[in-house]
Short mmCIF file of C-alpha atoms in Angstrom, two decimals:
data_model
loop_
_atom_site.label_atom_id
_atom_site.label_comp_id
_atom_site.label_asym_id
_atom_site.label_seq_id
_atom_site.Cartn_x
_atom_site.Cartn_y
_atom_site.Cartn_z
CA UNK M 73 1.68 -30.63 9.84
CA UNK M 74 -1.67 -28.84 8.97
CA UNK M 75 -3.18 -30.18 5.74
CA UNK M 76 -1.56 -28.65 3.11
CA UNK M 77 -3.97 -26.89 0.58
CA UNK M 78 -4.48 -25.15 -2.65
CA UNK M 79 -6.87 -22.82 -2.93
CA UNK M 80 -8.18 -22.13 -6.57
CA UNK M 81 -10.83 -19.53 -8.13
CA UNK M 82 -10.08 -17.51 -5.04
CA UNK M 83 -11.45 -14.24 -5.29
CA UNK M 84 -12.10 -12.50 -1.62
CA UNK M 85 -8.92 -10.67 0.14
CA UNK M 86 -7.29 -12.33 3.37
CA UNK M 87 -7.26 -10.14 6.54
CA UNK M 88 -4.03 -9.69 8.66
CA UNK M 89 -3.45 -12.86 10.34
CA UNK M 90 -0.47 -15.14 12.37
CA UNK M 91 0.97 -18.51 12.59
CA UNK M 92 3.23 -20.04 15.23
CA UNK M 93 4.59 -21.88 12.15
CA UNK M 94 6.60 -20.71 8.97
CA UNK M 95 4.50 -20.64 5.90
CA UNK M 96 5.47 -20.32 2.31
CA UNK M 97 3.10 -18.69 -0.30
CA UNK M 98 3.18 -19.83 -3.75
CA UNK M 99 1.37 -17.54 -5.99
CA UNK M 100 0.88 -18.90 -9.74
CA UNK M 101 -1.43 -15.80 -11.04
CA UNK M 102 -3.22 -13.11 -9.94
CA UNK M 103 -2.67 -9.13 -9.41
CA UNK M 104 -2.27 -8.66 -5.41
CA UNK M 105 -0.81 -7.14 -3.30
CA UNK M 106 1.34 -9.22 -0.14
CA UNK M 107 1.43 -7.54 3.37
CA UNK M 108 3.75 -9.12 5.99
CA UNK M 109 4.56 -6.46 8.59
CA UNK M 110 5.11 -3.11 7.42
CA UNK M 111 5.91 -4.25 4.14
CA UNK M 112 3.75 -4.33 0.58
CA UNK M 113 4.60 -6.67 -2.32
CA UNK M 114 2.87 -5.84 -5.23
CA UNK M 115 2.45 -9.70 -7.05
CA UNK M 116 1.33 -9.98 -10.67
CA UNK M 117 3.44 -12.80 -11.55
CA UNK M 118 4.39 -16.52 -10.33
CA UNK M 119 6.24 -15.61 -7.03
CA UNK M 120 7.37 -17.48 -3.58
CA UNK M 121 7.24 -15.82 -0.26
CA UNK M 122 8.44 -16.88 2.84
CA UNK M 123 6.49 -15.65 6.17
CA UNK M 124 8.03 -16.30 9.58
CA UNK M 125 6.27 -17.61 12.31
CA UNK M 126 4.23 -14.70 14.01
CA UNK M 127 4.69 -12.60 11.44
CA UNK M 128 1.19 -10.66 10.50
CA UNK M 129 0.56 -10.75 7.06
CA UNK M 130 -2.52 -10.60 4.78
CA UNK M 131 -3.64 -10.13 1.17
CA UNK M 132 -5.60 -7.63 -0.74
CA UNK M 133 -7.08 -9.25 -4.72
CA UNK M 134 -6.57 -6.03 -6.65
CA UNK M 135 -8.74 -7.42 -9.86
CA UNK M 136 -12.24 -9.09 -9.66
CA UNK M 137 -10.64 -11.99 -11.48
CA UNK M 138 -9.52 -15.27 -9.36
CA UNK M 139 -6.10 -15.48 -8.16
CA UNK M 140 -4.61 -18.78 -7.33
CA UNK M 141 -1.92 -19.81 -4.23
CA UNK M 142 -0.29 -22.65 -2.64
CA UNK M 143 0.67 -22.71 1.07
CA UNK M 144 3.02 -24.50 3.04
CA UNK M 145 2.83 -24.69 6.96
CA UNK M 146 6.35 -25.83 8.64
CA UNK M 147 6.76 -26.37 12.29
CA UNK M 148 9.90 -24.76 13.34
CA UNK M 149 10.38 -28.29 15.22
CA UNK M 150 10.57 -29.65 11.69
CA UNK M 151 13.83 -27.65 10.18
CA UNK M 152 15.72 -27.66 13.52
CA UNK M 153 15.30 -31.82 13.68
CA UNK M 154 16.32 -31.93 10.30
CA UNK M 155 19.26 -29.04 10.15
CA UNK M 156 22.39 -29.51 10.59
CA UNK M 157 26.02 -27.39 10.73
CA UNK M 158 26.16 -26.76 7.24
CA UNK M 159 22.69 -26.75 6.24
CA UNK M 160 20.39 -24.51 8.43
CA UNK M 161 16.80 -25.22 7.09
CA UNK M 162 15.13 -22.28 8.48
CA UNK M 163 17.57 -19.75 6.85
CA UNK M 164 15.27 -18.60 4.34
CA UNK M 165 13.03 -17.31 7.31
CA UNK M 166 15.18 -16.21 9.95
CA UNK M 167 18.80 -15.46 8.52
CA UNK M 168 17.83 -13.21 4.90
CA UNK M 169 17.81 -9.70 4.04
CA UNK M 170 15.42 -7.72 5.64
CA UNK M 171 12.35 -6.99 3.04
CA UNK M 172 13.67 -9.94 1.10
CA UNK M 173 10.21 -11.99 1.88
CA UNK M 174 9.07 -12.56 -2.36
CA UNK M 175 10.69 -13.73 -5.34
CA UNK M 176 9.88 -14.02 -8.43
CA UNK M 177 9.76 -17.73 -9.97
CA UNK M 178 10.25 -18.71 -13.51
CA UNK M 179 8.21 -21.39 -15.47
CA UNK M 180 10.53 -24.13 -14.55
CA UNK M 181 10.98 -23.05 -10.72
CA UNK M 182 7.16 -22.72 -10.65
CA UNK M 183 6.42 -25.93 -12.06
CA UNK M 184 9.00 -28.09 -9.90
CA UNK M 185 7.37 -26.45 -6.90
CA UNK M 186 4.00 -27.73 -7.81
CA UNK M 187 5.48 -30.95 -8.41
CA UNK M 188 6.58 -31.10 -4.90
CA UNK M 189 3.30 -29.57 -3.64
CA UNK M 190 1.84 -32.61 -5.90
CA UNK M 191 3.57 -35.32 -3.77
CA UNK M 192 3.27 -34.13 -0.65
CA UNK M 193 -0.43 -33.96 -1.09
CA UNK M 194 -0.83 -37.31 -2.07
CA UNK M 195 1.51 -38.63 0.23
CA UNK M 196 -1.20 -36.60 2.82
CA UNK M 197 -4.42 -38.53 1.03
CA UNK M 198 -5.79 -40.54 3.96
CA UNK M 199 -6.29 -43.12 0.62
CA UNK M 200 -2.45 -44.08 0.41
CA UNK M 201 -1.49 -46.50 2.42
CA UNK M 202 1.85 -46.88 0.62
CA UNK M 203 4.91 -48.40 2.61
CA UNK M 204 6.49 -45.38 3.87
CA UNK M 205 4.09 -42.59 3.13
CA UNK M 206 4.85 -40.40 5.91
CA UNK M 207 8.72 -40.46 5.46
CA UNK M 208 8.47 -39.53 1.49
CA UNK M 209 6.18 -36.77 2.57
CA UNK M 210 8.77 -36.01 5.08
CA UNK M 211 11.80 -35.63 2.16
CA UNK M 212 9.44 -33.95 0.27
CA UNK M 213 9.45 -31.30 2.77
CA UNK M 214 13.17 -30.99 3.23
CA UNK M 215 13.21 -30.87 -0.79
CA UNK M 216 11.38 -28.41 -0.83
CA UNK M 217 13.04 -26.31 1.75
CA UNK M 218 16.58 -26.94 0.38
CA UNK M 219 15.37 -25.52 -2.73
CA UNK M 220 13.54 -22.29 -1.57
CA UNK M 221 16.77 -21.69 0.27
CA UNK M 222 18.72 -22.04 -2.58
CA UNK M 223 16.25 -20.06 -4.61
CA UNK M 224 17.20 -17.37 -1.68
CA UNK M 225 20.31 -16.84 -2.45
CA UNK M 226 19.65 -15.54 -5.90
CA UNK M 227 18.21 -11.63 -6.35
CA UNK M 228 15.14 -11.86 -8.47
CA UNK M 229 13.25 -10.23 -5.23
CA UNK M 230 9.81 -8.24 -5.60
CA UNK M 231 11.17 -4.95 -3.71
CA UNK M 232 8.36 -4.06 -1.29
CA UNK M 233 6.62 -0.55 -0.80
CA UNK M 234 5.59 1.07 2.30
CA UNK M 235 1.83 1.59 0.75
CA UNK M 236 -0.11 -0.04 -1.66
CA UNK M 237 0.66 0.91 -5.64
CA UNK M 238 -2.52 3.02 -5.59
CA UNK M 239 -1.54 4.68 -2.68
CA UNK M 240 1.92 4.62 -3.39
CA UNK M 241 1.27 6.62 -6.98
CA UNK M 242 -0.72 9.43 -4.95
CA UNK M 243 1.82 10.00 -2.70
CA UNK M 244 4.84 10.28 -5.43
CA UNK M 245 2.23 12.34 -7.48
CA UNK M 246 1.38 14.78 -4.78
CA UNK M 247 5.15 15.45 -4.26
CA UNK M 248 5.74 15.84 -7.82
CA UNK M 249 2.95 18.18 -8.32
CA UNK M 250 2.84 19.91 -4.79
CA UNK M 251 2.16 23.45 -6.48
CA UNK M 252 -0.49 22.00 -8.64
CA UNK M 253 -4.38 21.64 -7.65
CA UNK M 254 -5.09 18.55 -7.77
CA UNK M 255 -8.55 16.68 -7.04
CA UNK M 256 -9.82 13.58 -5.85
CA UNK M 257 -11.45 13.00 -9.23
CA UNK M 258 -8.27 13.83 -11.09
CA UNK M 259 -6.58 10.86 -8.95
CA UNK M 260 -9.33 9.06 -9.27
CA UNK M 261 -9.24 9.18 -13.33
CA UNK M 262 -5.67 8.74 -13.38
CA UNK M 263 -6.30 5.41 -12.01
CA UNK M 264 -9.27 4.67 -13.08
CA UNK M 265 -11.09 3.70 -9.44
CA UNK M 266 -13.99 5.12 -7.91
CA UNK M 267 -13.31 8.28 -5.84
CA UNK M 268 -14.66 7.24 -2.38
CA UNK M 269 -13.36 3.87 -2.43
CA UNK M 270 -9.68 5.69 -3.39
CA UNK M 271 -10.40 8.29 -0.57
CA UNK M 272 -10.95 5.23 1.87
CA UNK M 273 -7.90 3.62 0.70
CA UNK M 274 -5.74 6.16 1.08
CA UNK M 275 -6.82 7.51 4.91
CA UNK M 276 -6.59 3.65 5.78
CA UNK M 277 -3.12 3.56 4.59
CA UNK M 278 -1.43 7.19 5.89
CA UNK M 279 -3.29 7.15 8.91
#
């Protein structure tokens, strides 16, 4: 396993990016938006997402405030060693609904995540020496997993959007309003964002 890590006070957008691993985002605050493939998830809420390996994915801070994650990197090697017939570890990744990547996570489902995030990390301190360290961290892991399965099979999911939600407003407003004239300062009030940086946005996006 890569060291597990929580990133805090995070402010600065992640660019597209791929593991040979599965990774699962927890994200406990924050307004962003999630890109993995072709897909947007717009987050402003405590939410999971699951990421399979190779799968390019980044995300965009929408605020100038701090948003805070977890990750999770899990060798594929892991779930098939510890899978069996009637519980398939790596379902969550490989065997769900297409689009299905984020849900959205109460208080009590965010909180026992963190717990588990908790353990593993110091089960990971170089400082404990405990008798079996690395096989608690190990259950840990398939805790975890078992649950963010099970939390898959519910259907609190974040639906995704082909665009970002600024983008995705202009576009449902310029078919709404196709015989109207409408500006790049209009848009730009509507949503209260600076014109150019809108104008970038939105060639970035359709191109």
């Amino acid at each position: 396993f890569q060291k597990l890590s929580s990133i805090h006070a995070y402010t600065n957008n992640i660019d597209y990016h791929m593991h040979n691993f599965y990774e699962i985002y927890l994200i406990l605050e924050g307004d962003v938006n999630l890109y993995i493939k072709n897909s947007c998830y717009h987050i402003t809420s405590s939410s999971v997402a699951v990421i399979n390996s190779l799968d390019p994915h980044k995300l965009t801070n929408n605020t100038e405030n701090n948003f805070t994650r977890i990750y999770f990197h899990i060798p594929d090697n892991f779930t098939s060693k510890f899978s069996d017939q009637k519980t398939n570890l790596s379902k969550c990744f490989n065997n769900r609904t297409a689009g299905n990547n984020v849900l959205i996570l109460s208080h009590l489902q965010k909180d026992y995540m963190i717990d588990i995030f908790n353990k593993m990390t110091q089960c990971k301190d170089s400082r404990d020496n405990r008798f079996g360290a690395s096989l608690l961290f190990d259950t840990y892991v398939i805790q975890l997993l078992i649950y963010v399965n099970n939390l898959y099979n519910s259907e609190s999911f974040i639906s995704p959007s082909r665009y970002s939600p600024d983008v995705e407003f202009i576009t449902k407003y310029i078919d709404s309003h196709i015989l109207e004239n409408i500006t790049l300062d209009s848009l730009a009030d509507m949503l209260s964002r600076d014109k150019y940086y809108l104008s970038h946005k939105f060639k970035k996006e359709t191109d």
